[in-house]
Amino acid sequence: MNSAYVWIVLTSLFSSLFFLTILALLCFFTCRLASKWQFSFGRSFGKAWTGGMIKMKVTAALFISFSCLACTILSKPNFPEKEKQPSYWNKWAQRTLEEALDLQELNKNIAKNLILFLGDGMGVTTVTAARILKGQLSGETGEESQLEMDRFPHVALSKTYNTDAQVADSAGTATAYLCGVKANEGTVGVSAAAVRSQCNTTFGNEVTSILKWAKDAGKSVGIVTTTRVNHATPSAAYAHCVDRNWYSDGEMPSEAQAAGCKDIALQLFENIPEIDVIMGGGRKYMFPQNTSDVEYPREHKHSGTRKDGRNLVEEWKIRMAHKKGQYVWNRKDLLSLNTNNVDHLLGLFEPGDLPYHLERNKEMDPSLTEMVEVAISILRKNAEGFYLLVEGGRIDHGHHEGKAKQALHETVEMDRAIHLTGQMTSMHNTLTVVTADHSHVVSFGGYTPRGNSIFGLAPRLSDVDQKPFTSILYGNGPGYKLTNGVRENISTVDYYQNNYQAQAAVPLQYETHGGEDVAVFSRGPMAHLLHGVQEQNYIPHVMAYAACIGQNKNHCPAALNHAPTLAPPILLAFLILIGLLC
Ligand SMILES: [Zn+2]
């Protein structure tokens, strides 16, 4: 076992035990010797002296050996022993160098499959902290651990700003990394010429996404998310809407409806009518108002929201009845599907967003990894390949609520899904990209020692208010708390619990996004084109280029590009030749 982390935990436990043992033994022997001396001194000085000496020697020997053992344990560094050897680091670096040299032979294959993993709000701080958490969950110190995304050979930075916002939101950014065009915050699938919430600015400003480009090229396409399927990130893949909050017509102003704008749920089924796989939450937006929810029939807040009386799920089921379509709403039904017999899947597992991974109902709610496994099993049946958008959507929500533990566990779960994807596809024909839409104002620091729990305290008290502080803190958010006018002393608070809200510098009900660049990890055909510091809207252009879909196909092999136009003359010449020979 990679046991440095275990050492740290066990060291404190065993050292306390050893010290107690030593103290107990010392007391025991001293008392026994003292009483023996007292008892025997008068009778036989010489005999008692000899026996006392022997016992004192034994006591001293025991004391020394226990002290040595305790010192050995206490002086054990809180990192693996092998890291003391320069050879360890040199070998590691040389191995990495060999791998880097191999990358000089670029993968210029045509990507049959495209997968985009989008960690909503997964800034670089979140990635590093999730890596440490992943390592610590498997008993390591954590820092040396590797996320699956860390193993991707190519990395770029993406500038996330919206056309009208320095610190971006998830809607304008989704338009960038899905449609290839930067846009205004709050809008999906429309250019920056469209104005947020102004319905009449939609028309003529629609932009299409790589999901549509892939569908038009004959690929299967899918969307998997832990949020509502009509939330900001997925909706830019299929909808054109000037307001990300128009989830159903129940959330739209009547003027917008009168002006011809459509809600996002409706657009999910109408714009690209056969999205092959749709999985996530958002059930209530698909059912008529007051229709009780199948899972929470007594809770009115989960009832249908549609004012137009349409049942979009039922309509979908009818449309897909003869196309091997399946609708599921719970984990059991999802996992019992035989994907060989399913070509279209609609899975809506909650009325709103799916629960946090740490809190999901394991009977009813599938994990992100489980959803991705089913999605790829269905999509990969298409010989033309597929495009899949996977969103770890609740990383963002965890941070907004100041709940770093939730956010980091969401990230680790998305990383599990990335690992699974690597096992189900080949990097020779599948371009996988992992990125975020924007960051958050979360930080971790405080000169913590190696192997410190990622949710733990910094080793020293504040030298200003003399109180402890956690390594993870927020720049703003709901974790701001004063007790009697001063910063809360968290020594009596359980900062390891799932919903602990880390302290924040500025009070806000919801913590905000962060404005710095986010990472783009890529693996597979043309992954090397995702390099350097780029505008976020560059991402789908590279993905489309790699797959020979969309607007730039100049590099695609002539055989692939011109096969349909060359085929008739070749066929004609062949037929003439046959005719002549006959
Ligand atoms: Zn957000």
mmCIF file of N, CA, C and O and ligand atoms in Angstrom, residues 120 170 244 396-397 400 438 440 513, ligand 1:
data_model
loop_
_atom_site.group_PDB
_atom_site.id
_atom_site.type_symbol
_atom_site.label_atom_id
_atom_site.label_comp_id
_atom_site.label_asym_id
_atom_site.label_seq_id
_atom_site.Cartn_x
_atom_site.Cartn_y
_atom_site.Cartn_z
ATOM 1 N N ASP A 120 -18.467 21.977 -14.635
ATOM 2 C CA ASP A 120 -18.993 23.340 -14.446
ATOM 3 C C ASP A 120 -18.324 23.973 -13.224
ATOM 4 O O ASP A 120 -18.447 23.461 -12.109
ATOM 5 N N SER A 170 -22.312 30.469 -17.004
ATOM 6 C CA SER A 170 -22.269 29.172 -17.690
ATOM 7 C C SER A 170 -22.990 29.168 -19.035
ATOM 8 O O SER A 170 -22.792 28.239 -19.822
ATOM 9 N N ARG A 244 -31.318 32.006 -20.228
ATOM 10 C CA ARG A 244 -31.033 30.644 -19.770
ATOM 11 C C ARG A 244 -32.063 30.134 -18.780
ATOM 12 O O ARG A 244 -32.158 28.922 -18.546
ATOM 13 N N ASP A 396 -20.101 23.228 -9.704
ATOM 14 C CA ASP A 396 -20.457 24.646 -9.615
ATOM 15 C C ASP A 396 -21.380 24.922 -8.430
ATOM 16 O O ASP A 396 -21.170 25.870 -7.676
ATOM 17 N N HIS A 397 -22.384 24.057 -8.249
ATOM 18 C CA HIS A 397 -23.363 24.300 -7.182
ATOM 19 C C HIS A 397 -22.725 24.151 -5.805
ATOM 20 O O HIS A 397 -23.027 24.907 -4.881
ATOM 21 N N HIS A 400 -20.904 27.337 -5.195
ATOM 22 C CA HIS A 400 -21.833 28.448 -4.933
ATOM 23 C C HIS A 400 -22.347 28.418 -3.496
ATOM 24 O O HIS A 400 -22.570 29.442 -2.883
ATOM 25 N N HIS A 438 -15.799 28.010 -16.379
ATOM 26 C CA HIS A 438 -15.251 29.143 -15.629
ATOM 27 C C HIS A 438 -14.739 28.616 -14.301
ATOM 28 O O HIS A 438 -14.961 27.442 -13.962
ATOM 29 N N HIS A 440 -14.016 29.428 -9.881
ATOM 30 C CA HIS A 440 -14.715 29.930 -8.688
ATOM 31 C C HIS A 440 -13.709 30.624 -7.791
ATOM 32 O O HIS A 440 -12.500 30.429 -7.927
ATOM 33 N N HIS A 513 -18.556 33.066 -9.317
ATOM 34 C CA HIS A 513 -17.567 32.497 -10.236
ATOM 35 C C HIS A 513 -16.261 33.269 -10.111
ATOM 36 O O HIS A 513 -16.227 34.399 -9.619
HETATM 37 ZN ZN ZN B 1 -22.360 28.916 -11.459
#
